Coordinates of C-alpha atoms and ligand atoms in Angstrom, one line a residue:
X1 CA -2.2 -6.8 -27.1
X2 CA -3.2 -10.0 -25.8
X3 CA -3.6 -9.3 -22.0
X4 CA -3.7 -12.2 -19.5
X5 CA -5.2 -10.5 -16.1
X6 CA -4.3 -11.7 -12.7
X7 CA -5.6 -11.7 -9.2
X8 CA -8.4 -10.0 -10.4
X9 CA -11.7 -9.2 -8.8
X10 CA -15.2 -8.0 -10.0
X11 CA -14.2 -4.5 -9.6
X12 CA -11.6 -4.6 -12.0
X13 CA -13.3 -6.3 -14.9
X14 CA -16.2 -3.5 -14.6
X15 CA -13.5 -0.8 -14.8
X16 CA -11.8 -2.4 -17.5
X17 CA -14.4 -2.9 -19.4
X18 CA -16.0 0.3 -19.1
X19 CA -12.9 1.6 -20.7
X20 CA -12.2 -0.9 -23.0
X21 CA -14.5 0.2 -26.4
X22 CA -11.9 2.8 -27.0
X23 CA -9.3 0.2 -27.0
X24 CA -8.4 -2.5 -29.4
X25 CA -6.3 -4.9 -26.3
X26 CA -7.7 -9.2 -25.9
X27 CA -8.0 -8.6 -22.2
X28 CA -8.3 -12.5 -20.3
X29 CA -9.6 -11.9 -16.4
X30 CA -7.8 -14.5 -14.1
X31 CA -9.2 -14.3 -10.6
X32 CA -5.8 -16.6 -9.1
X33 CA -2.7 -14.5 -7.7
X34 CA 0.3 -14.9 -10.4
X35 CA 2.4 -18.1 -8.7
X36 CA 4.3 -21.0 -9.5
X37 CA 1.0 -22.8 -9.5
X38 CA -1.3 -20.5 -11.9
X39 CA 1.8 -19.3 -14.3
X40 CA 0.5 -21.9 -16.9
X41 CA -1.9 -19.6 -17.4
X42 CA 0.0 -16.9 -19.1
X43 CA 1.2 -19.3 -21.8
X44 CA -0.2 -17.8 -25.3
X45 CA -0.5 -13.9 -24.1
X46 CA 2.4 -11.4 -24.7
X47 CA 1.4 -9.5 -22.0
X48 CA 0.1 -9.9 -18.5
X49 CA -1.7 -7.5 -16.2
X50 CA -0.7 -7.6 -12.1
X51 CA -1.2 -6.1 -9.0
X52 CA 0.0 -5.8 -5.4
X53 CA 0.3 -9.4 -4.3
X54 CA 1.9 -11.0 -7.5
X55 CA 5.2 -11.9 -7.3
X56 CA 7.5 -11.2 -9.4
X57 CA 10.5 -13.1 -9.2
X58 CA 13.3 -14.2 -10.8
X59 CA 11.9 -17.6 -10.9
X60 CA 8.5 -16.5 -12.1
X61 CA 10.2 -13.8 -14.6
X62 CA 12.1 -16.8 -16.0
X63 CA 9.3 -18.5 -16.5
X64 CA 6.8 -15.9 -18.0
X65 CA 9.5 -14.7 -20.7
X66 CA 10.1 -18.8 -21.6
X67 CA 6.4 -18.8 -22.3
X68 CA 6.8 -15.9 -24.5
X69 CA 5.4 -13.2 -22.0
X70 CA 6.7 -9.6 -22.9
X71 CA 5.5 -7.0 -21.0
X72 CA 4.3 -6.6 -17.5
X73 CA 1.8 -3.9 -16.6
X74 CA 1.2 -3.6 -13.0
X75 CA -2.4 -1.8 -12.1
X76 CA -0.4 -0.1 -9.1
X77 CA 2.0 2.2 -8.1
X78 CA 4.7 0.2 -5.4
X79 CA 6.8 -2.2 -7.8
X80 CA 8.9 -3.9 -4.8
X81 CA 7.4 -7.1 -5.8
X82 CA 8.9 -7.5 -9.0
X83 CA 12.9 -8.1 -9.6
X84 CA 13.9 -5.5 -11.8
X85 CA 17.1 -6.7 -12.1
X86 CA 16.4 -9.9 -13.7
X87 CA 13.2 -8.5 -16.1
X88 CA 15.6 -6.1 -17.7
X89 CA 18.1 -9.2 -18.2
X90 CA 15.0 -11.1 -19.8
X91 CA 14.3 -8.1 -22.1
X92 CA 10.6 -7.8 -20.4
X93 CA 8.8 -4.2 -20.3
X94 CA 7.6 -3.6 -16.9
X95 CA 5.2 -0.3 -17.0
X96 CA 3.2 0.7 -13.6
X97 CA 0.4 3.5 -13.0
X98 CA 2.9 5.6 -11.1
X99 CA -0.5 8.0 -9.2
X100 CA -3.8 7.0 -9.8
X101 CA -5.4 8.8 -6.9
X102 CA -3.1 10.0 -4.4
X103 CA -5.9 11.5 -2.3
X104 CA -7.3 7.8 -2.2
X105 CA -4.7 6.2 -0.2
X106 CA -4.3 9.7 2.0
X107 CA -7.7 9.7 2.6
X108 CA -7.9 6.1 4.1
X109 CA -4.9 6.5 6.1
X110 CA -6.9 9.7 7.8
X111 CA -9.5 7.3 8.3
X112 CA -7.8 4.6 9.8
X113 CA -6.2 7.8 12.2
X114 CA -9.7 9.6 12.9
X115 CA -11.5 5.8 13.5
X116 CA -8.7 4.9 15.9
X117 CA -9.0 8.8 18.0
X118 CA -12.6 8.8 18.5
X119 CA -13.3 4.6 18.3
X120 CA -16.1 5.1 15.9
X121 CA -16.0 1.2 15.0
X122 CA -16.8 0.6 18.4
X123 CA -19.8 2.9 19.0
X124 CA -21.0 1.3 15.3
X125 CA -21.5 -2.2 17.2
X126 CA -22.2 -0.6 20.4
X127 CA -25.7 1.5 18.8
X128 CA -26.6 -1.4 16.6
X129 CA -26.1 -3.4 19.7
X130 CA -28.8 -0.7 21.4
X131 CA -26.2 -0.2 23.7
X132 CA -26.1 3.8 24.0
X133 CA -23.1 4.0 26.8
X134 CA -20.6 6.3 26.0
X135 CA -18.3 4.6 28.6
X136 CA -14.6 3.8 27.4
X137 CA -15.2 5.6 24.4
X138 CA -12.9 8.7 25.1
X139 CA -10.6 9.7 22.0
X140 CA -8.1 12.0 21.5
X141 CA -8.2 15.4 19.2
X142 CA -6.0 15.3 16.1
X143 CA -6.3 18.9 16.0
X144 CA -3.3 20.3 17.5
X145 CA -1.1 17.1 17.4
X146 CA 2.4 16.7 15.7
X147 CA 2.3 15.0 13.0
X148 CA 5.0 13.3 11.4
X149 CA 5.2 12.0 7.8
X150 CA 7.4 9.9 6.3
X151 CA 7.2 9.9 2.2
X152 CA 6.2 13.3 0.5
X153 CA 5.5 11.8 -2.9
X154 CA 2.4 11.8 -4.6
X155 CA 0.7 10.1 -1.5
X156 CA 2.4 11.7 2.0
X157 CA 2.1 15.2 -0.2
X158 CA -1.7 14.8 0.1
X159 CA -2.2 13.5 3.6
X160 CA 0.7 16.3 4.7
X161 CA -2.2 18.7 3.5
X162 CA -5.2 16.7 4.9
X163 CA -3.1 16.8 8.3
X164 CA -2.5 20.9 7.8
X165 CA -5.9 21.4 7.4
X166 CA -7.1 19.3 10.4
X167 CA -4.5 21.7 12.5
X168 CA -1.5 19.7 13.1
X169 CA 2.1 21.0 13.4
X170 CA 3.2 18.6 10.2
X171 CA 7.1 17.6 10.3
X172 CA 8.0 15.4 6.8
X173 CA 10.5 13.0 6.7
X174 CA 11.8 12.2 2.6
X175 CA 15.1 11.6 0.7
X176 CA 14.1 14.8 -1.5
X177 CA 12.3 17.6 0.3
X178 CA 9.4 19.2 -1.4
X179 CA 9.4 22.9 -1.7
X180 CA 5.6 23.5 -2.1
X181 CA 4.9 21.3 1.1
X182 CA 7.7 23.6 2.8
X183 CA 6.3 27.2 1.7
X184 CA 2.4 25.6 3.5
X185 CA 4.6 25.1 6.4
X186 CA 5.4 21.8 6.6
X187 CA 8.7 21.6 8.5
X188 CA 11.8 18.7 7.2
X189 CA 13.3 16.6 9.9
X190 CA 16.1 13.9 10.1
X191 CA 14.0 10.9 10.6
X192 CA 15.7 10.5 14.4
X193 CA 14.1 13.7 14.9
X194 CA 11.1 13.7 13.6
X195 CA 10.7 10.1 15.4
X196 CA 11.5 11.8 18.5
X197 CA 8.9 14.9 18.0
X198 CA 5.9 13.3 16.6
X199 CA 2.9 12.1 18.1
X200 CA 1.1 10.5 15.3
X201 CA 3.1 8.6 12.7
X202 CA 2.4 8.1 8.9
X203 CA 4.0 6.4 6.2
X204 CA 4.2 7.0 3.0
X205 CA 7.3 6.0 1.6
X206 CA 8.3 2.6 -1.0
X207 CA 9.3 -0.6 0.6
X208 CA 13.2 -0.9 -0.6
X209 CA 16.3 -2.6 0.9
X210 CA 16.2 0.8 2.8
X211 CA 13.0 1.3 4.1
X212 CA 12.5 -2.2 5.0
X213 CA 11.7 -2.9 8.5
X214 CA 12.4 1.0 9.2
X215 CA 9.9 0.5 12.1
X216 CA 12.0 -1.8 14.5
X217 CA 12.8 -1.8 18.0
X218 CA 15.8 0.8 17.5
X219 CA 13.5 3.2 16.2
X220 CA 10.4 2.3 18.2
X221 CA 12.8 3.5 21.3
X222 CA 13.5 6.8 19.7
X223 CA 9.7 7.6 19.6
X224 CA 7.1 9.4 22.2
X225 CA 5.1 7.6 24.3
X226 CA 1.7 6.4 23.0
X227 CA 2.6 7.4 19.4
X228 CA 0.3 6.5 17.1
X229 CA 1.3 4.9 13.5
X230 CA -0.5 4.2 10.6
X231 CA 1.2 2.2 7.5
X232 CA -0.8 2.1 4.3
X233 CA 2.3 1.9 2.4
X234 CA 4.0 -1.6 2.1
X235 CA 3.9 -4.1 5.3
X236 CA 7.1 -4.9 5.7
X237 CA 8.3 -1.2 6.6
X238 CA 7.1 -2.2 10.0
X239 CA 8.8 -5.0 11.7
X240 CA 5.5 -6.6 13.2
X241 CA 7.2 -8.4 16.0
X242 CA 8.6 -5.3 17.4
X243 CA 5.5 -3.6 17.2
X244 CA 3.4 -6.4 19.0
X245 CA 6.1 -5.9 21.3
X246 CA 5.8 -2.2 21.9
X247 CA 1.7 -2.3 21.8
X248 CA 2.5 -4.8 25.2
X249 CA 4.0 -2.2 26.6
X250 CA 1.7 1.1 25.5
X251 CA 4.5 2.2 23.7
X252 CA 2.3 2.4 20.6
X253 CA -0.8 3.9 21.7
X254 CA -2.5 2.7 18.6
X255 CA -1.9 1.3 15.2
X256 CA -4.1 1.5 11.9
X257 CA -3.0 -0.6 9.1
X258 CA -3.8 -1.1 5.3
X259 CA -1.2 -3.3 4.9
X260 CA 0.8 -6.3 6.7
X261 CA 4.0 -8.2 5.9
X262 CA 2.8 -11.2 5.3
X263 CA -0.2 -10.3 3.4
X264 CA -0.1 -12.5 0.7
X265 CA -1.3 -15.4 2.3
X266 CA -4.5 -13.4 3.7
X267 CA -5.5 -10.2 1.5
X268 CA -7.9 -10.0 -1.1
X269 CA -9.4 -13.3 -0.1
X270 CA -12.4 -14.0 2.4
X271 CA -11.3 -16.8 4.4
X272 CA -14.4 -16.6 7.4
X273 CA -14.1 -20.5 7.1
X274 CA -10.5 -21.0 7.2
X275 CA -8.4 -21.7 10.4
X276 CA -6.0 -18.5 11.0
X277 CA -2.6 -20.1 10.9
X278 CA -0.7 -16.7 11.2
X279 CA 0.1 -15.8 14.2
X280 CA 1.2 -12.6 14.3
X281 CA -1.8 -11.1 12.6
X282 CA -4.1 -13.4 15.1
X283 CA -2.3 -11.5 17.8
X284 CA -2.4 -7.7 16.2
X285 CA -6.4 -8.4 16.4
X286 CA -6.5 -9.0 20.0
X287 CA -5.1 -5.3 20.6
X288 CA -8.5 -3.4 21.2
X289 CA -6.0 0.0 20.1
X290 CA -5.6 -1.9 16.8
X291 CA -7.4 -1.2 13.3
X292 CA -6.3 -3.3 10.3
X293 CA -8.3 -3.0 7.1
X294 CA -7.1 -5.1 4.0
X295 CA -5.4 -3.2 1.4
X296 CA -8.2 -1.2 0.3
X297 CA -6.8 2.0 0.7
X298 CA -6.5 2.5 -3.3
X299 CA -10.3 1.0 -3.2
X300 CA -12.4 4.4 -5.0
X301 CA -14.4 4.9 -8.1
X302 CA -12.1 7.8 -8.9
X303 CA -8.7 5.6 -8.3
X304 CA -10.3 2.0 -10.2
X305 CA -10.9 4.7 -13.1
X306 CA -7.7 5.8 -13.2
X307 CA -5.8 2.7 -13.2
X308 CA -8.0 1.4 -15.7
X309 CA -7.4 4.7 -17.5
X310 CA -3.6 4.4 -17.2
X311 CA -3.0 0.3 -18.0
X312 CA -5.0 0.6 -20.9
X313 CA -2.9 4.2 -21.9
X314 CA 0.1 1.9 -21.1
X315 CA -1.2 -1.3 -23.3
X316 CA -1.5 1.5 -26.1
X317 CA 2.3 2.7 -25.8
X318 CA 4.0 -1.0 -25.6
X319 CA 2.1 -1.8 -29.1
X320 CA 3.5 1.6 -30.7
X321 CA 6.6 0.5 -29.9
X322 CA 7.5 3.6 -29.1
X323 CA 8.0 5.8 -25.7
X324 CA 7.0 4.4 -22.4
X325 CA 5.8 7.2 -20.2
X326 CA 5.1 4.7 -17.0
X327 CA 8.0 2.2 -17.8
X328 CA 9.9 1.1 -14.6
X329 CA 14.0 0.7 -15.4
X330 CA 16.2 -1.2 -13.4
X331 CA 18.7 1.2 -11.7
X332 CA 22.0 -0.8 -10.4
X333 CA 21.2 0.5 -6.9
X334 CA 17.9 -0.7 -7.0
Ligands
NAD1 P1 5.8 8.3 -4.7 O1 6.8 7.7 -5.5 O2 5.0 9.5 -5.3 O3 6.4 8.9 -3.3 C1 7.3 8.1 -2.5 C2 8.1 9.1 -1.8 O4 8.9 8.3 -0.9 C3 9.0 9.9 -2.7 O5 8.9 11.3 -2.3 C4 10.4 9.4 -2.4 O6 11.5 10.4 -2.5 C5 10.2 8.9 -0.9 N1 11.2 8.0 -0.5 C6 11.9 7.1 -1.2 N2 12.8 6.4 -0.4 C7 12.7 7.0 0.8 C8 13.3 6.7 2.1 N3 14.3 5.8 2.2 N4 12.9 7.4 3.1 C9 11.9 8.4 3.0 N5 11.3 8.7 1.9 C10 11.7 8.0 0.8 O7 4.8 7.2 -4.2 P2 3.3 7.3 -3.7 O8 2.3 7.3 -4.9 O9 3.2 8.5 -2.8 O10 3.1 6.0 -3.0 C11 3.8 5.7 -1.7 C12 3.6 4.2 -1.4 O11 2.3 4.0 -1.1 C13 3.9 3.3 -2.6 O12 5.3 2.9 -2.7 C14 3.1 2.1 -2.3 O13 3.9 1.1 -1.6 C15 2.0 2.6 -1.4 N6 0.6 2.5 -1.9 C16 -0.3 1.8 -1.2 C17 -1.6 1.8 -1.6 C18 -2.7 1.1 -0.8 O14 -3.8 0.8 -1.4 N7 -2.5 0.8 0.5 C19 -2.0 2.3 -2.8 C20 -1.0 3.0 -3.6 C21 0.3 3.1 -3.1

């Protein structure tokens, strides 16, 4: 397969290309997001290679399949970003890597909770700083908290156990309910409910016409005092506005996020010279109860081998012809 790569970044050539000599694929490293600017660039490859940030269109799947683009593989696992609709009109194969490292992601949103509790990324300027007070430092214990976790896939199933093992009571919030977390004692909630119970917030479920915005002032009302929520799912499951709004009024004791709605304008690029012309982002950072990292959550050796692993396992399958084991279908409910 010829391969045209986009939005990609030093780490993903050196996984790719550890991984390539068993492979036969042309792979073409683009470091520009796929747009309506850099879609040129696809012209001559029957496949291209995307992640997060790309969109995916129904202008830009028009476009790729009139330059003779194929397939899609996205090196991720959320696929909200493309139209599904409109690529299985085109005829064009979208494949994903469905779980590269679940503990990954889990394991950055426990980080983003355990930096917030105990303000380690304060006391790391403070000592380098040889400022030793200990003043305005006081956290908060996880241990013993209520936990409440919405999305018990591949992702929430790991942090769910992460959260058990810290000492949590661990209420799960999913359209299916999963009987292993169940039998470790993970206890199913309406969402209301488990809104209403928990103390710490975590999600973990896709961004859909559902999900989106399912943080918003009605449900913001519904939870405790001081809750504490972390996204490293998809931004726009939390209505930012509301949440500025609700940080005003210690309503939300403390946010940690991997991810932001408007994202694509800021992620994956380092813009210390450029003026900050989004607001709402300018404003989350002025919240000393605030952590945002930048979609790095899926950022491991273990995970970058995987999705090499998987894209390239992918690439093999859409030249067979044959089976698609990661293949993403438009559902009409979708
Ligand atoms: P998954 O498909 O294994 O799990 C998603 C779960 O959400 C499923 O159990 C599903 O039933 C549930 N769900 C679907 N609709 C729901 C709804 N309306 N309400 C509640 N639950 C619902 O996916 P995963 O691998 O666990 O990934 C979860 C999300 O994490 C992805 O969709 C992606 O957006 C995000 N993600 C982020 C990063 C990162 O680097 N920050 C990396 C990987 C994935």
């Amino acid at each position: 397969m010829r391969v045209a790569f986009f939005s990609t970044k030093s780490y993903d050539k050196e996984s790719f290309k550890h991984y390539l000599p068993d492979h036969t694929h042309e792979l073409t490293f683009f470091e520009p997001n796929l747009d309506s600017k850099t879609i040129a660039l696809a012209a001559g490859f029957d496949t291209i290679c995307s992640f997060v940030n790309d969109l995916l269109d129904e202008k830009i799947l028009t476009k790729l399949s009139e330059l003779g683009v194929k397939n899609i593989v996205l090196r991720c696992a959320g696929y909200n970003q493309v139209d599904l609709k409109k690529a299985s009109e085109l005829g064009l194969k979208i494949c994903r890597v469905p779980a590269y490292s679940p503990e990954a992601v889990a394991e950055h949103a426990l980080a983003l909770l355990m930096t917030l509790s105990r303000k380690t990324h304060k006391a790391y300027n403070r000592v380098r700083d040889n400022n030793f007070s200990i003043d305005g430092l006081t956290g908060f214990n996880i241990h013993g908290k209520t936990a409440g976790i919405i999305g018990t896939g591949a992702i929430g199933k790991a942090f769910c156990k992460i959260m058990l093992g810290i000492g949590c009571k661990v209420l799960a919030y999913d359209i299916y309910e999963n009987e292993e977390l169940k039998s470790l004692g993970v206890t199913y909630l309406p969402r209301e409910e488990l809104f209403a119970q928990s103390e710490i917030i975590s999600l973990h479920c896709p961004l859909t016409p559902e999900t989106f915005h399912l943080i918003n002032p009605k449900s913001l009302s519904k939870m405790k005092d001081e809750v504490v929520l972390i996204n490293t799912s998809r931004g726009a499951l939390i209505d930012t506005k509301a949440v500025i709004k609700a940080l005003k009024k210690r309503k939300v004791g403390n946010l940690g996020i991997d991810v932001y709605e408007q994202e694509e304008d800021l992620f994956f690029q380092n813009l210390s010279e450029e003026i900050l012309l989004d607001e709402q982002i300018a404003r989350l950072m002025t919240f000393p109860n605030v952590l945002i990292t930048g979609h790095q959550a899926f950022l491991t050796n273990e995970a970058l081998a995987q999705i090499a692993k998987i894209t390239l396992q992918n690439l093999d399958e859409l030249a067979a012809g044959g089976e698609l084991t990661n293949e993403v279908k438009w559902k009409s409910k979708e």
